[in-house]
Coordinates of N, CA and C in Angstrom, one line a residue:
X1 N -8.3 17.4 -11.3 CA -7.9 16.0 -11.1 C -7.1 15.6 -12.3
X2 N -6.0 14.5 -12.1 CA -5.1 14.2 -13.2 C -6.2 13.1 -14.3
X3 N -6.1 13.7 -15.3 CA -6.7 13.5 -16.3 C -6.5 11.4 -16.6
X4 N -5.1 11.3 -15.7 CA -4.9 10.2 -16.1 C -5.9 8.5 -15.5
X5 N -6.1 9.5 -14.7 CA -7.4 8.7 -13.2 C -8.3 8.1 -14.5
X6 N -9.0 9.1 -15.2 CA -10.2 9.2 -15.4 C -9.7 7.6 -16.8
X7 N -9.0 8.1 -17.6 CA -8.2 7.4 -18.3 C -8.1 5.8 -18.1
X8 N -7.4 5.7 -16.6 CA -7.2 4.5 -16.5 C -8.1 3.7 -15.9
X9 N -9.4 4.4 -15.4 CA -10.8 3.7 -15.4 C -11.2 3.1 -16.3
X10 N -11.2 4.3 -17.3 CA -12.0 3.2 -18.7 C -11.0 2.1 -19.3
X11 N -9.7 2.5 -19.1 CA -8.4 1.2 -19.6 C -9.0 -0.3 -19.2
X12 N -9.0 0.1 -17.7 CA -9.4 -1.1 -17.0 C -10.6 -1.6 -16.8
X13 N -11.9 -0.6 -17.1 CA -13.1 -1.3 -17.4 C -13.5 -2.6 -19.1
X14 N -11.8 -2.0 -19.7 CA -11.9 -2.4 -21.5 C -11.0 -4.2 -20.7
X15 N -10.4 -4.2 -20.0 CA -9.7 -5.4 -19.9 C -10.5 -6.5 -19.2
X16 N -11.0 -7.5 -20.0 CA -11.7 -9.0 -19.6 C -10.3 -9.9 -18.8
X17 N -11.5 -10.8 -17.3 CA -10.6 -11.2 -17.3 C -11.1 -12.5 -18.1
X18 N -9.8 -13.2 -18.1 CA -9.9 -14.3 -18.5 C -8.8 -15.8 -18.2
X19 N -9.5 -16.6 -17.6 CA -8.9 -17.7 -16.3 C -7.8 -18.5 -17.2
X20 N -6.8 -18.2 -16.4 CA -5.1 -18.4 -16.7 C -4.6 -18.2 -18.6
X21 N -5.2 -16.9 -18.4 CA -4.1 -15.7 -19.9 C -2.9 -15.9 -19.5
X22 N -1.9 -16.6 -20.5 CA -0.6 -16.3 -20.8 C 0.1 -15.3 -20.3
X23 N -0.4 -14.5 -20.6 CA 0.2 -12.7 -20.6 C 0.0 -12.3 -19.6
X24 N -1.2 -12.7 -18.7 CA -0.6 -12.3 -17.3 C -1.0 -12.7 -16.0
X25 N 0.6 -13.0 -15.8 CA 0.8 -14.0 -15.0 C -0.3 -13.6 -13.2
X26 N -1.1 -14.2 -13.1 CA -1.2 -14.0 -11.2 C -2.7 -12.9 -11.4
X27 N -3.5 -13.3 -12.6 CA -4.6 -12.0 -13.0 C -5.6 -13.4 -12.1
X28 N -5.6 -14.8 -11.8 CA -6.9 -14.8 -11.4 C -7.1 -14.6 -9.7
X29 N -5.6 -14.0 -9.4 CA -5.7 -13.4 -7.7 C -7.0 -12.2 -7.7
X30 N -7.1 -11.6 -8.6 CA -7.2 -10.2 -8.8 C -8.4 -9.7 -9.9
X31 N -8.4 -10.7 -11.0 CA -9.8 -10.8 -11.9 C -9.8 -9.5 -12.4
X32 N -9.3 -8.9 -12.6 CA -8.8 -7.2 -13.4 C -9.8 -6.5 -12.6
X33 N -9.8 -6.9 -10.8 CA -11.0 -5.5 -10.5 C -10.0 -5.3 -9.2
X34 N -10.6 -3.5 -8.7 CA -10.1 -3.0 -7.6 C -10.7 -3.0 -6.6
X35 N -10.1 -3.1 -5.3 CA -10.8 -2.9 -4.3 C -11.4 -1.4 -4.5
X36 N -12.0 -1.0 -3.4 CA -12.4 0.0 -2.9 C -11.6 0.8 -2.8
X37 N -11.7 2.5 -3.1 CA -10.5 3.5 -2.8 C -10.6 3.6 -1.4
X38 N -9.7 3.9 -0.8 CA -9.4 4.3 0.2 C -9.8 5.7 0.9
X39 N -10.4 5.7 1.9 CA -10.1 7.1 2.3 C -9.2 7.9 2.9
X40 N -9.0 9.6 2.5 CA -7.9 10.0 2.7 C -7.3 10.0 4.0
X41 N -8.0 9.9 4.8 CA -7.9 9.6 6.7 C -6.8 8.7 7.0
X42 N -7.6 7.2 6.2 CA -6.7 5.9 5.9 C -5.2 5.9 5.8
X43 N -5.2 6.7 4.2 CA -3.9 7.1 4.0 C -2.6 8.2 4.9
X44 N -3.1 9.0 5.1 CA -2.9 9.9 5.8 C -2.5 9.1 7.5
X45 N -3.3 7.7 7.6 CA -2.6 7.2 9.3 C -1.6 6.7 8.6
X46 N -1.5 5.5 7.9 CA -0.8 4.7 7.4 C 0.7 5.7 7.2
X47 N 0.5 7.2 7.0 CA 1.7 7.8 6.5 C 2.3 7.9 7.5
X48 N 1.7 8.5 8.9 CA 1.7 9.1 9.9 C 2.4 8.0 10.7
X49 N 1.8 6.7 10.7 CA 2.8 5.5 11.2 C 3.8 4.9 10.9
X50 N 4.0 5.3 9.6 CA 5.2 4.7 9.3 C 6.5 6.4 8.9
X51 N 5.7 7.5 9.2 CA 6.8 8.5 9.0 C 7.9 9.1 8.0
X52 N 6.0 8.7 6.7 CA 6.6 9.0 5.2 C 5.5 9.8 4.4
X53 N 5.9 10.4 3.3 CA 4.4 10.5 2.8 C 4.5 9.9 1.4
X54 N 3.4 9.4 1.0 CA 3.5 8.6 -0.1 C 3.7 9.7 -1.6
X55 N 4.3 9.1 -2.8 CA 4.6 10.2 -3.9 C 3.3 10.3 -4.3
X56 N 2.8 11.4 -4.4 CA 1.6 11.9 -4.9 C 0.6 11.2 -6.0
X57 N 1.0 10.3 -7.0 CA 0.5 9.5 -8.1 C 0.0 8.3 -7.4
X58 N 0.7 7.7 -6.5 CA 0.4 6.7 -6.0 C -1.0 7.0 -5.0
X59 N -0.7 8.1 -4.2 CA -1.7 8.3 -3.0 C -3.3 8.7 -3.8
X60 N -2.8 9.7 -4.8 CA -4.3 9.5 -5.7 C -4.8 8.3 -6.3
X61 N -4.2 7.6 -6.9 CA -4.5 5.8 -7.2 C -5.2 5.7 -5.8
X62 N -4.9 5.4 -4.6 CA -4.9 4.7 -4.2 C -6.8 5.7 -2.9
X63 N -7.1 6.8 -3.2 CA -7.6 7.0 -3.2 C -9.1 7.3 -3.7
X64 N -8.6 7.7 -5.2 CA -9.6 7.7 -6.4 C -10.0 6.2 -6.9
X65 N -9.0 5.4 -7.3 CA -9.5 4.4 -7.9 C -9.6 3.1 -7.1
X66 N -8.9 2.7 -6.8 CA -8.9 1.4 -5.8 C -7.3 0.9 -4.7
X67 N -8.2 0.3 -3.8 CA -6.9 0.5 -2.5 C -6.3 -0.9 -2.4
X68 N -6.6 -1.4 -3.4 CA -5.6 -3.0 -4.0 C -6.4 -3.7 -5.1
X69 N -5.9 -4.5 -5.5 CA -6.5 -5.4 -6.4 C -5.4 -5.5 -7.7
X70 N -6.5 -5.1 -9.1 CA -5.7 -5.4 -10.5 C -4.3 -4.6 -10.9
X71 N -3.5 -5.8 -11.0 CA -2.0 -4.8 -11.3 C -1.1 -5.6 -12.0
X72 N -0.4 -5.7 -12.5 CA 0.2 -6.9 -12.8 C 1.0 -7.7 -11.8
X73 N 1.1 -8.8 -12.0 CA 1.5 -10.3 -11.1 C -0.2 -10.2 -10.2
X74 N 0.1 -10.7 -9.4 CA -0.6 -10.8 -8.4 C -1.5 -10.1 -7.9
X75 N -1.3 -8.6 -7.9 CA -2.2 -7.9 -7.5 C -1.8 -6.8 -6.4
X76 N -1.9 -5.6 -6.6 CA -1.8 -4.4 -5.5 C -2.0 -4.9 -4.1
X77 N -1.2 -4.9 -3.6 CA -1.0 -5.3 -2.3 C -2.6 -4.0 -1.3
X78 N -2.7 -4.3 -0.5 CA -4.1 -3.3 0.0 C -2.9 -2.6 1.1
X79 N -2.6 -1.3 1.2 CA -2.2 -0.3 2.2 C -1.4 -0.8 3.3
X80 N -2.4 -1.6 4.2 CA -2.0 -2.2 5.8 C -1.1 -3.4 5.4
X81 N -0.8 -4.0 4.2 CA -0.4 -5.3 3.8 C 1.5 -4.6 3.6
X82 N 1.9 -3.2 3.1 CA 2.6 -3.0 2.6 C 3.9 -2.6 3.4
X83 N 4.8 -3.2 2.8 CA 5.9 -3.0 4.0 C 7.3 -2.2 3.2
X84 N 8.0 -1.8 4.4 CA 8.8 -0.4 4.0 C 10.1 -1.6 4.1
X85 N 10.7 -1.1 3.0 CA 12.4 -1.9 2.4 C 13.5 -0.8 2.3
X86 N 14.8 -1.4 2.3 CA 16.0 -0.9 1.7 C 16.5 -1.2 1.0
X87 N 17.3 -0.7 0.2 CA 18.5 -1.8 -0.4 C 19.5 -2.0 0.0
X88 N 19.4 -3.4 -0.4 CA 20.6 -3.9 0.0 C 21.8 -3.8 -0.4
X89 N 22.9 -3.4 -0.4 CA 24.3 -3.3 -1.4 C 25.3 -3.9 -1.4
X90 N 25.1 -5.2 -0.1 CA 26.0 -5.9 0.0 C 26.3 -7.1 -1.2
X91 N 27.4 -7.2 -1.8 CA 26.9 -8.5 -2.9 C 29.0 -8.1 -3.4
X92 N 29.0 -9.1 -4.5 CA 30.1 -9.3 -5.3 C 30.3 -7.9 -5.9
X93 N 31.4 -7.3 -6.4 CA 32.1 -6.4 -6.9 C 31.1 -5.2 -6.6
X94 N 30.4 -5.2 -5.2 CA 29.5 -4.1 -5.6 C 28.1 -4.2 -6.1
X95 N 27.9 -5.4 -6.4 CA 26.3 -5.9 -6.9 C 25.8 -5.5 -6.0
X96 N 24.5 -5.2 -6.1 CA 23.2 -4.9 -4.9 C 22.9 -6.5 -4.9
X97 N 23.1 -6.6 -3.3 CA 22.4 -8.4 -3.3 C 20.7 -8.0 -3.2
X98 N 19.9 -7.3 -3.3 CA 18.2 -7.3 -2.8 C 18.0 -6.3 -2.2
X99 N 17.1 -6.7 -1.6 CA 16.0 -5.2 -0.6 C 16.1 -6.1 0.7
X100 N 16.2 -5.2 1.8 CA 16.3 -6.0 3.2 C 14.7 -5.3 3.7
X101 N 13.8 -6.0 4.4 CA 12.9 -5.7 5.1 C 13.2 -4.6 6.3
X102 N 12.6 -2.8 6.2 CA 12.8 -1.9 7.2 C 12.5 -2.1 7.9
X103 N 13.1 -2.4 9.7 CA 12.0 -3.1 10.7 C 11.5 -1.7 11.4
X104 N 11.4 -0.1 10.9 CA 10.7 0.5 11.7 C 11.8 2.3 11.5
X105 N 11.1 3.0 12.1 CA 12.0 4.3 11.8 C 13.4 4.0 13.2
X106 N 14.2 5.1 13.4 CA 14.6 5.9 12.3 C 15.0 5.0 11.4
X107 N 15.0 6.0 9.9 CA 15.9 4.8 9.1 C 16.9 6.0 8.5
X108 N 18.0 5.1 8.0 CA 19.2 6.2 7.6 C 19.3 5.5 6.2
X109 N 18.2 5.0 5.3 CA 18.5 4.4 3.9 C 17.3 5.0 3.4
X110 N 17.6 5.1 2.1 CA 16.5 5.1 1.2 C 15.2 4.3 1.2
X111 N 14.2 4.6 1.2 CA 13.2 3.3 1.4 C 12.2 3.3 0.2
X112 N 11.8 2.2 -0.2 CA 11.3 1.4 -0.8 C 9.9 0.8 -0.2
X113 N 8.8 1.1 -0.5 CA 7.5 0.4 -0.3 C 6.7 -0.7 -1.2
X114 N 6.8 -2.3 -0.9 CA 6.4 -3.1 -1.4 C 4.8 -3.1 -2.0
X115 N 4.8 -2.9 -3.0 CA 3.1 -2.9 -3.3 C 2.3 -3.4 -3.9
X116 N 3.4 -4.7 -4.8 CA 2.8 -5.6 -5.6 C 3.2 -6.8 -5.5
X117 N 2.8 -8.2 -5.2 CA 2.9 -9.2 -4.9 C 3.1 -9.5 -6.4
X118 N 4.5 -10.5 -6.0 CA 5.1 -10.7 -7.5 C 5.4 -12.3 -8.0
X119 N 5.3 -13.1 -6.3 CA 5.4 -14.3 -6.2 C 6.9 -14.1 -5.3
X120 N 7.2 -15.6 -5.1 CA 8.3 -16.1 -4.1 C 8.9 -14.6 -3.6
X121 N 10.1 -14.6 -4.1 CA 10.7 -13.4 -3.2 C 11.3 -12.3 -4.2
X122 N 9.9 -11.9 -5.6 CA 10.3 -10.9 -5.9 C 9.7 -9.8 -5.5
X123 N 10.1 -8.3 -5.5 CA 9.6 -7.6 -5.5 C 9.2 -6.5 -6.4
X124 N 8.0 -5.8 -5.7 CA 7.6 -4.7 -7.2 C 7.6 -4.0 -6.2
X125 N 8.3 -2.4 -6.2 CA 8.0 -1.4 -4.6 C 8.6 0.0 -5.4
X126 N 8.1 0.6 -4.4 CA 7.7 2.5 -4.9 C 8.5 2.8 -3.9
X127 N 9.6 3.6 -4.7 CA 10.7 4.4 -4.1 C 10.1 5.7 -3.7
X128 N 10.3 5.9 -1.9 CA 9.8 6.8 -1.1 C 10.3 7.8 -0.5
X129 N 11.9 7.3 -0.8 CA 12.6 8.8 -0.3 C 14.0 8.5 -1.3
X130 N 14.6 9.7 -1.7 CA 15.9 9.8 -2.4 C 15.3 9.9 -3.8
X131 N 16.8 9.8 -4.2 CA 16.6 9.8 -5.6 C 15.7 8.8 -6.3
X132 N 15.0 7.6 -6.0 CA 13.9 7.0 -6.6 C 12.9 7.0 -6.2
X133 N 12.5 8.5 -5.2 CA 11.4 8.3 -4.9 C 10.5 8.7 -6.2
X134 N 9.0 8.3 -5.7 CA 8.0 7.9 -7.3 C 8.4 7.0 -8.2
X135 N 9.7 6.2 -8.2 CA 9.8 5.4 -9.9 C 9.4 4.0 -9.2
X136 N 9.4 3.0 -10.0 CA 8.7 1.6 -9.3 C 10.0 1.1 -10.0
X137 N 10.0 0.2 -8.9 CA 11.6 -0.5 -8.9 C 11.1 -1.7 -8.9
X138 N 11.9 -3.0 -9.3 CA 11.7 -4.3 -9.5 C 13.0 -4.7 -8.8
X139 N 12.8 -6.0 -8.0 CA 13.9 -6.6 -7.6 C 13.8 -7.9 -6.9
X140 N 14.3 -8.5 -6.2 CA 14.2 -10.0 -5.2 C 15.0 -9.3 -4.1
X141 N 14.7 -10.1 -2.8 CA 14.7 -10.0 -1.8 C 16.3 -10.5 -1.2
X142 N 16.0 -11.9 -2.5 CA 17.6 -12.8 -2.1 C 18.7 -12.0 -3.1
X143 N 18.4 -10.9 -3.7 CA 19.6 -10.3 -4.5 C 19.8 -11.3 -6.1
X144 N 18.7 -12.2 -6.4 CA 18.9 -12.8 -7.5 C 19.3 -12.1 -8.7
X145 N 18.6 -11.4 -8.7 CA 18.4 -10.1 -9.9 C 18.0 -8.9 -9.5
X146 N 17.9 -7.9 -10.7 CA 17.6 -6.6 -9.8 C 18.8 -5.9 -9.4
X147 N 18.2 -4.8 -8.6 CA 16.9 -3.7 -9.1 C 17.2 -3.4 -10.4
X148 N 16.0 -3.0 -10.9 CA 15.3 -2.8 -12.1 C 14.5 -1.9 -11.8
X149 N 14.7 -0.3 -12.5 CA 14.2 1.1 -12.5 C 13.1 0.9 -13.4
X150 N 12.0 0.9 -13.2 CA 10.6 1.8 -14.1 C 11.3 2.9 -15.3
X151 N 11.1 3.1 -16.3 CA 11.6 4.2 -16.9 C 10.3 5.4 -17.0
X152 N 9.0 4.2 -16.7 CA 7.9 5.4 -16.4 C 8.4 5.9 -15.4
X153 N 7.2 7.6 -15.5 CA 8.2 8.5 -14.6 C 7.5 8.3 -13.2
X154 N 6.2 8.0 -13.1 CA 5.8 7.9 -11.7 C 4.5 6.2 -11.8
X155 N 4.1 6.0 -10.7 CA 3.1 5.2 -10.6 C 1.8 5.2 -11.4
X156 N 1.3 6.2 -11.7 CA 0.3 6.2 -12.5 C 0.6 5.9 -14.2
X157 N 1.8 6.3 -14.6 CA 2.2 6.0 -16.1 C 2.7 4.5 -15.8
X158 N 3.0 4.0 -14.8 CA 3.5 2.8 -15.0 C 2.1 1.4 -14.9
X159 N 1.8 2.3 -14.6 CA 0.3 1.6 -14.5 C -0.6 1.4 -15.7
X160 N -0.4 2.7 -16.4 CA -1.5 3.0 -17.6 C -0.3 2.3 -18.8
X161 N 0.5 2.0 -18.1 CA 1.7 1.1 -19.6 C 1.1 0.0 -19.2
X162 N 1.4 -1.2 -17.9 CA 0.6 -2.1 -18.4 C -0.5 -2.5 -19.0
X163 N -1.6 -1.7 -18.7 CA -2.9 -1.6 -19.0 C -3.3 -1.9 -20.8
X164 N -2.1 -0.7 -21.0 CA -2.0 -0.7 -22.6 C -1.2 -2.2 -23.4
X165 N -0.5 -2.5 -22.5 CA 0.1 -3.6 -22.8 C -1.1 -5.2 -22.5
X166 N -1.6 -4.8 -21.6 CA -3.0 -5.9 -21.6 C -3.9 -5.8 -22.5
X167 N -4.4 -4.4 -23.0 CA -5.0 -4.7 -24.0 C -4.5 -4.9 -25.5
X168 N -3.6 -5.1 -25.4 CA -2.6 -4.7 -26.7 C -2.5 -7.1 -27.0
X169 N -2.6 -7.2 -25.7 CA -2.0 -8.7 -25.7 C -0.8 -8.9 -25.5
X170 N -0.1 -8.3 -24.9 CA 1.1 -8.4 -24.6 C 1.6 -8.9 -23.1
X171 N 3.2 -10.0 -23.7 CA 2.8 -10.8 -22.3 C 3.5 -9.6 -21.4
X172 N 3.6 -9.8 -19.8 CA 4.6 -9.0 -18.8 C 6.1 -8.7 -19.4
X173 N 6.9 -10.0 -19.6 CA 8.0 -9.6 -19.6 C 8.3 -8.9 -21.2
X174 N 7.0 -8.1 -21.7 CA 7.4 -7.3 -22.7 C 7.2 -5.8 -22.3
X175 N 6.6 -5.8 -20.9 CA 6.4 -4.4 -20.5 C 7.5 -3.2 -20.7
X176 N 8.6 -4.1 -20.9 CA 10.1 -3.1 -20.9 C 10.1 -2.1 -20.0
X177 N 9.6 -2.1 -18.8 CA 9.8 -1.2 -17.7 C 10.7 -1.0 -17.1
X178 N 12.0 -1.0 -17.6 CA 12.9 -0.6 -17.3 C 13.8 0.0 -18.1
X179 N 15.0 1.7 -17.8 CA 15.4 1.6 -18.5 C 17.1 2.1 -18.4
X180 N 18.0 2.0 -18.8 CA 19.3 2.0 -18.4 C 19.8 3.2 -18.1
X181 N 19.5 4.0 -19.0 CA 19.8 5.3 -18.1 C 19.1 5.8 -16.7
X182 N 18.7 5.2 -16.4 CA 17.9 4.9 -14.6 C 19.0 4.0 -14.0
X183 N 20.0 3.5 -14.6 CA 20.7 3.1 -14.0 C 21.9 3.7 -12.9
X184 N 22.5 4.9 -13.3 CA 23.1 6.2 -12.2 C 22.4 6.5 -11.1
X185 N 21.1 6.7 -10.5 CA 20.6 6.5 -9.3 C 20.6 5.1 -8.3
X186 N 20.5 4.0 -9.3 CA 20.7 2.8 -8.1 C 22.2 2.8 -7.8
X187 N 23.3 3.3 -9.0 CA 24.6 3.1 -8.4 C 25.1 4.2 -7.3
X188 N 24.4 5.2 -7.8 CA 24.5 6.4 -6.3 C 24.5 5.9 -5.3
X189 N 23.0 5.3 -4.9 CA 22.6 4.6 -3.8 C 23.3 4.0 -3.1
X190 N 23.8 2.7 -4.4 CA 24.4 1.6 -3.6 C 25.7 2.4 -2.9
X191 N 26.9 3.4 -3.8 CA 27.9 4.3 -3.1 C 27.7 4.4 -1.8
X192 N 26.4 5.5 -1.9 CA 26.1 6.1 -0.6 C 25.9 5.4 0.8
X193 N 25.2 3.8 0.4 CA 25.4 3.1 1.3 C 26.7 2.4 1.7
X194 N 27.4 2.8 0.9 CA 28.7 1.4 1.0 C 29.4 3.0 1.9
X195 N 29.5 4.0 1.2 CA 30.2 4.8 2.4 C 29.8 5.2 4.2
X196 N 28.5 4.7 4.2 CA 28.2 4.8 4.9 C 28.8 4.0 5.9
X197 N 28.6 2.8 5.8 CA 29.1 1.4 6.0 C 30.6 1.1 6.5
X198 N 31.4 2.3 5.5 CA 32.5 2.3 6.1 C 33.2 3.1 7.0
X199 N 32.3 4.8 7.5 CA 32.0 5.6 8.4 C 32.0 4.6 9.7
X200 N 31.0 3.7 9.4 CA 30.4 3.1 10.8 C 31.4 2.1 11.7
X201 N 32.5 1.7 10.6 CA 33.3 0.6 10.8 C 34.4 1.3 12.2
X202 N 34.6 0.7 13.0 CA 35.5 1.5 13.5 C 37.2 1.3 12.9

């Protein structure tokens, strides 16, 4: 077992909550506890219906330790709650305007799984296929801002960085989870979609 499991049990047994902390924002959704793990059956339909398989750090989270709850903002969305996205690349000079909601297979885009409720229309979501699959991307829905690449390398380190950052006292927007040289795969993307786009045009 990844050593890191074990790790970020005791992280998260060391974090109190405590009703409306500064530092982080959307903790009394969630009270620093996890649901229930999931079982692998669970996981395993959920993949099966939507015709993906989840990156490996996450599906162990999500079976070892808990199948929603404490995370930062608001809270790990639970399995059945999580919905599959794209990006979006339509915007000015080439800006990514957001993530568009996947309404179902086939899909011919990169996808994105929403998994952390962030408030209004941002998002926190785990890149599922392509070049971001495993990194956790940050973005909005309406193209406000964003995407924003995790510089952790998968779900589990991005996880055990907040953690450390909660017990450290530190507020969210010091997580610095993001980092610029992660920046050449979202512009790939966005290419790839824009050529696509223009294949399709007649």
């Amino acid at each position: 077992m990844d050593s890191r499991i074990a790790r970020i049990r005791r992280k998260l047994a060391k974090v109190p909550y405590a009703a409306l902390r500064s530092y982080s924002f959307g903790e009394e959704k969630h009270g620093f506890r996890l649901k229930p793990p999931l079982p692998d059956a669970k996981v395993a339909e959920f993949e099966a219906d939507h015709h993906i398989e989840l990156p490996d750090p996450y599906r162990r989270f999500l079976t070892t330790l808990g199948g929603g709850g404490a995370s930062p903002f608001c809270g790990l969305l639970s399995l059945q709650s999580c919905r599959l996205f794209t990006m979006d690349p339509r915007g000015e000079s080439g800006r990514p305007r957001g993530f568009t909601f996947s309404g179902g297979p086939p899909y011919r885009s990169d996808l994105f799984l929403h998994i952390i409720e962030a408030g209004c229309t941002d998002l926190v979501l785990l890149g599922i296929t392509g070049p971001l699959a495993g990194r956790v991307v940050t973005g909005n829905a309406d193209g406000f801002w964003g995407p924003n690449v995790s510089s952790a390398t998968d779900f589990l380190a991005w996880y055990e960085r907040w953690l450390d950052h909660m017990l450290s006292g530190r507020d969210n927007r010091d997580l610095k989870l993001t980092s610029p040289a992660l920046r050449a795969p979202v512009d790939r993307i966005l290419r790839q979609h824009r050529d696509r786009e223009d294949l399709s045009r007649p």
